[in-house]
mmCIF file of C-alpha atoms in Angstrom:
data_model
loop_
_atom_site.group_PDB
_atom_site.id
_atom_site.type_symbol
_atom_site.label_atom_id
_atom_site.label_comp_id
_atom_site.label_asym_id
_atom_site.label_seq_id
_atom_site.Cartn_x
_atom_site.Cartn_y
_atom_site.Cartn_z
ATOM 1 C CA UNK A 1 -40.889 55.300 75.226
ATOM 2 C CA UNK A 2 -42.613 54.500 71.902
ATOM 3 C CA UNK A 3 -40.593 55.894 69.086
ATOM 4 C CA UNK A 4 -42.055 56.849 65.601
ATOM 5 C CA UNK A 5 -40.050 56.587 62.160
ATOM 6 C CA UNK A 6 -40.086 60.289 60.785
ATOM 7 C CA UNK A 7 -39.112 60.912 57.258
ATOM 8 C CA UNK A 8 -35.757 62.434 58.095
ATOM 9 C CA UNK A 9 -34.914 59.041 59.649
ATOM 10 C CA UNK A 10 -36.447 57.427 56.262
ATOM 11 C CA UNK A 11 -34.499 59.758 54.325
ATOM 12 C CA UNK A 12 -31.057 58.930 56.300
ATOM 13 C CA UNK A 13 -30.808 55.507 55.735
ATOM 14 C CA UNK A 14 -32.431 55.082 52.251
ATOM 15 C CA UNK A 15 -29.454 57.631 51.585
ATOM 16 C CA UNK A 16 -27.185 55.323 52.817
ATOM 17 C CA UNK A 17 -28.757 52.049 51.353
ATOM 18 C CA UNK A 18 -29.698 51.718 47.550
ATOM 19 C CA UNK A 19 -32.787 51.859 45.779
ATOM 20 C CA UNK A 20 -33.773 48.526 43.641
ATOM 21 C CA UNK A 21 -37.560 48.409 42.670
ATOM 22 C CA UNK A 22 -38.016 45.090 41.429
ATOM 23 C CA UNK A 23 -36.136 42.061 42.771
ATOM 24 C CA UNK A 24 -32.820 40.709 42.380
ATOM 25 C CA UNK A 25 -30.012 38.416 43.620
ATOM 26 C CA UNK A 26 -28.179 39.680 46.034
ATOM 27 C CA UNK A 27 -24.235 38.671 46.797
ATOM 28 C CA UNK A 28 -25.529 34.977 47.696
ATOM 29 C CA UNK A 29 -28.272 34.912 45.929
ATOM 30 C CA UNK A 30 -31.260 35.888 48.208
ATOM 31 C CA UNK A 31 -34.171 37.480 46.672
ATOM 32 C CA UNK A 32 -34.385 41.135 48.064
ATOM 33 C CA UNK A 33 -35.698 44.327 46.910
ATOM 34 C CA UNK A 34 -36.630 47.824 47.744
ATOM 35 C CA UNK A 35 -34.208 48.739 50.419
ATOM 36 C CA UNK A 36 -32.602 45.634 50.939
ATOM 37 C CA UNK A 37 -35.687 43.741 51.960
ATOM 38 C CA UNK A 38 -35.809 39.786 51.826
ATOM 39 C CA UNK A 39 -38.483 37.732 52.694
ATOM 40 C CA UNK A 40 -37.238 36.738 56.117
ATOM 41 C CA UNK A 41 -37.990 40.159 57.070
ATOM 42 C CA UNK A 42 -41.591 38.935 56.952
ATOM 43 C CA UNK A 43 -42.475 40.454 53.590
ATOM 44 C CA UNK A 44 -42.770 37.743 50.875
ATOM 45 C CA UNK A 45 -40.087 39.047 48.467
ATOM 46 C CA UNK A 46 -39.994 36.200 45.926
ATOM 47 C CA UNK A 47 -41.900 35.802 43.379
ATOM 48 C CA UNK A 48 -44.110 38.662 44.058
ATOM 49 C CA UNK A 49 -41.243 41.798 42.929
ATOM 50 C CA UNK A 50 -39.697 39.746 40.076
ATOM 51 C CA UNK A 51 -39.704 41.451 37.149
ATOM 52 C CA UNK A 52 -42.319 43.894 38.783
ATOM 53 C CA UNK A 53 -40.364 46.958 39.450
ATOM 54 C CA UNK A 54 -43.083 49.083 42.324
ATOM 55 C CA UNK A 55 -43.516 52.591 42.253
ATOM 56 C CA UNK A 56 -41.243 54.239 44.727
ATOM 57 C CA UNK A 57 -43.791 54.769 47.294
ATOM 58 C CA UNK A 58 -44.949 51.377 47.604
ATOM 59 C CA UNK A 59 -40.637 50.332 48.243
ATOM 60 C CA UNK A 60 -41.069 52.817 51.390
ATOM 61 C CA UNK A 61 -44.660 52.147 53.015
ATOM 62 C CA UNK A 62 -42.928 48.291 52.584
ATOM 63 C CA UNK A 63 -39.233 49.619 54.437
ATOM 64 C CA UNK A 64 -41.293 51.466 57.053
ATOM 65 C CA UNK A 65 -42.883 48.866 58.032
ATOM 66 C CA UNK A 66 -39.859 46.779 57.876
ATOM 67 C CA UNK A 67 -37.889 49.281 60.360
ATOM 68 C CA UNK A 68 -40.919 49.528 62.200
ATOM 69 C CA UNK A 69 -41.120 46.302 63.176
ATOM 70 C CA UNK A 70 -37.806 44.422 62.946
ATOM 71 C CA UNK A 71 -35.634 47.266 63.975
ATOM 72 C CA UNK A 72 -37.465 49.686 66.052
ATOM 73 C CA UNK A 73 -37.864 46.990 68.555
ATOM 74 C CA UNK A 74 -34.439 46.345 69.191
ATOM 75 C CA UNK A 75 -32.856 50.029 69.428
ATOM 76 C CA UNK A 76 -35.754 50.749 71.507
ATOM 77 C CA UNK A 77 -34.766 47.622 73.718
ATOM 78 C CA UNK A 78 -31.166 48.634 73.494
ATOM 79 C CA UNK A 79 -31.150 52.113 74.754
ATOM 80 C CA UNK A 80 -33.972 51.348 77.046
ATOM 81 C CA UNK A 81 -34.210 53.974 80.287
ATOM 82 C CA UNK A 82 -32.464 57.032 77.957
ATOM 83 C CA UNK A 83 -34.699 59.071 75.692
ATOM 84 C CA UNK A 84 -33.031 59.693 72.293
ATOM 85 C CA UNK A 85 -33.633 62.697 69.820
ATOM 86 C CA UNK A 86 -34.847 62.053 66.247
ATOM 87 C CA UNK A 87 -30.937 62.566 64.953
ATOM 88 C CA UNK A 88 -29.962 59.443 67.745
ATOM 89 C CA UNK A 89 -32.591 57.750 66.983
ATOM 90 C CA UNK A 90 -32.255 57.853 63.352
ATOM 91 C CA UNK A 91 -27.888 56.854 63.661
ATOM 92 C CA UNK A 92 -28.925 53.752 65.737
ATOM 93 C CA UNK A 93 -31.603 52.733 63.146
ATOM 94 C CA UNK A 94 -29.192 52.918 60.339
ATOM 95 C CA UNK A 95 -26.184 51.214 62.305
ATOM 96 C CA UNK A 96 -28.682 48.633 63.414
ATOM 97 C CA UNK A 97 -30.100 48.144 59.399
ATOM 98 C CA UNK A 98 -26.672 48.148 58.522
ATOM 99 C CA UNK A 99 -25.239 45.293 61.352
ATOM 100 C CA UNK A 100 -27.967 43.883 63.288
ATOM 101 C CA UNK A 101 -25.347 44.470 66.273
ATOM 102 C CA UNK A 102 -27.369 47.413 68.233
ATOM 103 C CA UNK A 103 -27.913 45.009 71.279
ATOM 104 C CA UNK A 104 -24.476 44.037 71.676
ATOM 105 C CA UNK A 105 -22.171 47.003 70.376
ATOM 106 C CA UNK A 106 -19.633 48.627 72.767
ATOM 107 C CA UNK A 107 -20.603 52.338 72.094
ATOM 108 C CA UNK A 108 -24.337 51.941 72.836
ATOM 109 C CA UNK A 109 -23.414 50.716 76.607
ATOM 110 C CA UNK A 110 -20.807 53.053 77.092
ATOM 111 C CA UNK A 111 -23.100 55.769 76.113
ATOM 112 C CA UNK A 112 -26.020 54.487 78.345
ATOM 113 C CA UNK A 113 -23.103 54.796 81.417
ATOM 114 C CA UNK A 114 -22.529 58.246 80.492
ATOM 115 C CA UNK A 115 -19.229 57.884 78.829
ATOM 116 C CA UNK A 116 -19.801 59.622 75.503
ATOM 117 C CA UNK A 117 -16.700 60.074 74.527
ATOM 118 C CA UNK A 118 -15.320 56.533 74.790
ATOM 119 C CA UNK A 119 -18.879 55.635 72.662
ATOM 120 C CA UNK A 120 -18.116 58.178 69.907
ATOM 121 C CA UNK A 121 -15.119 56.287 69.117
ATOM 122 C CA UNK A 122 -16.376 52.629 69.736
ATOM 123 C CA UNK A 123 -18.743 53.343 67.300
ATOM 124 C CA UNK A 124 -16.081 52.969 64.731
ATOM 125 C CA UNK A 125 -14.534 49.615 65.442
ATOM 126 C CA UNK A 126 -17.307 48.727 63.302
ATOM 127 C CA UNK A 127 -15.861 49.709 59.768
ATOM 128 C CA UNK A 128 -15.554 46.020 58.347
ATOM 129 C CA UNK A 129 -15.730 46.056 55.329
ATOM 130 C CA UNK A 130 -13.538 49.366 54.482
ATOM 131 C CA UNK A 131 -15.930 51.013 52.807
ATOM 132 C CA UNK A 132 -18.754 50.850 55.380
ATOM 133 C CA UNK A 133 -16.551 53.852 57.141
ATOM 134 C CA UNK A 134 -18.152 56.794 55.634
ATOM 135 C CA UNK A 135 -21.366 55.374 56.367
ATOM 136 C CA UNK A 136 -19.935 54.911 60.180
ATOM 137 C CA UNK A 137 -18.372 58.594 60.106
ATOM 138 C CA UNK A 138 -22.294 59.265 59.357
ATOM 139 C CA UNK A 139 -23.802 57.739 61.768
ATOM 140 C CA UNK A 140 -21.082 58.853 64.477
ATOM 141 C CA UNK A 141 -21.954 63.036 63.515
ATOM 142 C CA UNK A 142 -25.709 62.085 63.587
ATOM 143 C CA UNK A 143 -25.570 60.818 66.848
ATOM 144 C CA UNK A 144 -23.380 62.686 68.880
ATOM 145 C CA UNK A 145 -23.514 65.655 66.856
ATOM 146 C CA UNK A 146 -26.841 65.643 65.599
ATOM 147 C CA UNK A 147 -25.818 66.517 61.912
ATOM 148 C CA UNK A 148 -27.773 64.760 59.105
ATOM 149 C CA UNK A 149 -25.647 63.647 56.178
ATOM 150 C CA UNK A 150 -28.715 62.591 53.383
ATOM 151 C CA UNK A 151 -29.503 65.862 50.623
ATOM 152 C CA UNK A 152 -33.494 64.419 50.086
ATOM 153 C CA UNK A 153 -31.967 61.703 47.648
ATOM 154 C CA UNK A 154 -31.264 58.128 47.274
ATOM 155 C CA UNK A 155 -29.433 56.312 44.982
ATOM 156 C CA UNK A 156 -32.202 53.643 42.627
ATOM 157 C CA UNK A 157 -29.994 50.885 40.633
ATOM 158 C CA UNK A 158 -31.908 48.740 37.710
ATOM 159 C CA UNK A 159 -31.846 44.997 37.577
ATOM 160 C CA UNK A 160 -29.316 42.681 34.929
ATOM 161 C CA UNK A 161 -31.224 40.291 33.144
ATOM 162 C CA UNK A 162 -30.856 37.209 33.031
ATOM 163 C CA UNK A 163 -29.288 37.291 35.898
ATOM 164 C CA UNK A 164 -30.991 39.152 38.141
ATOM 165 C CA UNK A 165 -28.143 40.801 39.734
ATOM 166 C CA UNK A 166 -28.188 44.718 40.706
ATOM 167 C CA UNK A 167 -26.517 47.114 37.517
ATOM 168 C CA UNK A 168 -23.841 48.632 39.815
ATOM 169 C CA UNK A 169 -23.584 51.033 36.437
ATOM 170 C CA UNK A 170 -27.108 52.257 36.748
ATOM 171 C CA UNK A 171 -26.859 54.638 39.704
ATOM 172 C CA UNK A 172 -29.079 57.058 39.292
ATOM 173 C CA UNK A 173 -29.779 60.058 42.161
ATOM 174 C CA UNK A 174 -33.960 60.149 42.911
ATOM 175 C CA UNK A 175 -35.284 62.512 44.888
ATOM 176 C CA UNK A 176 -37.001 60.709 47.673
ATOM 177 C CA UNK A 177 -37.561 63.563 50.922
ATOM 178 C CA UNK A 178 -41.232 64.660 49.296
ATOM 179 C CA UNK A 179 -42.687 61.511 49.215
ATOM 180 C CA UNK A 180 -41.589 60.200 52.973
ATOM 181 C CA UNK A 181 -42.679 63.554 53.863
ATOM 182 C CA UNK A 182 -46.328 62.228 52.078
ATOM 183 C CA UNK A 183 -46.096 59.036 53.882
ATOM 184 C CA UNK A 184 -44.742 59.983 57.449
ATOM 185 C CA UNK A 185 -45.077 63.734 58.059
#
């Protein structure tokens, strides 16, 4: 079954992931921007976002297509033979963005063998580091419950210069559901 990114899954894990429009450094120093994209996603990164901060839209048609073709694949692989809703779809996106471990994680077979409760708490052995649990708790309600946890915002942090790193201090709350619903609905 061909699956399509919707903007309620857009919305749901740009809620969960920060905003950066221009590039920066991340922990180890890879170039990545938007939504946590780096070039070995297959979209040249560096130079082309340094010190050229992109309008919003441009940071999502660039994550869709990300998702689209470096994730999609791999959830749709992993839950192969089961049809998911948008609100399963959308948890195993985000997990997947979030660990790259869709394809071998505990919950996702015992769910495919029927046992959904034994999956709704395997989900969580993957809460390393500590704070990644809320996110977890998250994506545990949207799948088995089907409750979304985004509001239509993300959070956008500016870029330190010289060094490039993300301004933690920045935060700022965007509203971002009106123009995924522009480029997806």
């Amino acid at each position: 079954m061909a699956y399509e990114i919707t903007p309620n899954i857009a919305t749901e894990l740009i809620s969960h992931e920060g905003i950066v429009r221009e590039a920066y450094r991340d922990s180890v120093g890879v170039w990545t921007w938007s939504i946590g994209i780096t070039s070995s996603s297959g979209h040249k990164v560096w130079p082309r976002y340094v010190d050229n901060p992109q309008p919003l839209k441009r940071c999502f048609e660039v994550f869709e297509w990300v998702l689209r073709n470096n994730y999609l694949p791999a959830v749709e692989d992993a839950f192969a033979g089961h049809s998911l809703t948008e609100a399963q779809l959308g948890a195993a996106l985000s997990f997947h963005y979030n660990t790259g471990g869709i394809k071998t994680a505990t919950w996702v077979k015992q769910w495919k063998a029927g046992d959904v409760s034994g999956a709704r708490k395997s989900i969580m052995n993957w809460k390393k580091p500590p704070e990644i649990i809320p996110r977890r708790r998250n994506e545990q309600e949207l799948f088995f419950d089907g409750v979304w946890s985004n509001n239509g915002t993300g959070t956008e942090y500016k870029v330190r210069k010289p060094s490039y790193a993300p301004d933690w201090g920045s935060a700022t709350s965007v509203p971002i559901k009106d123009i995924l619903d522009e480029l997806f609905g």
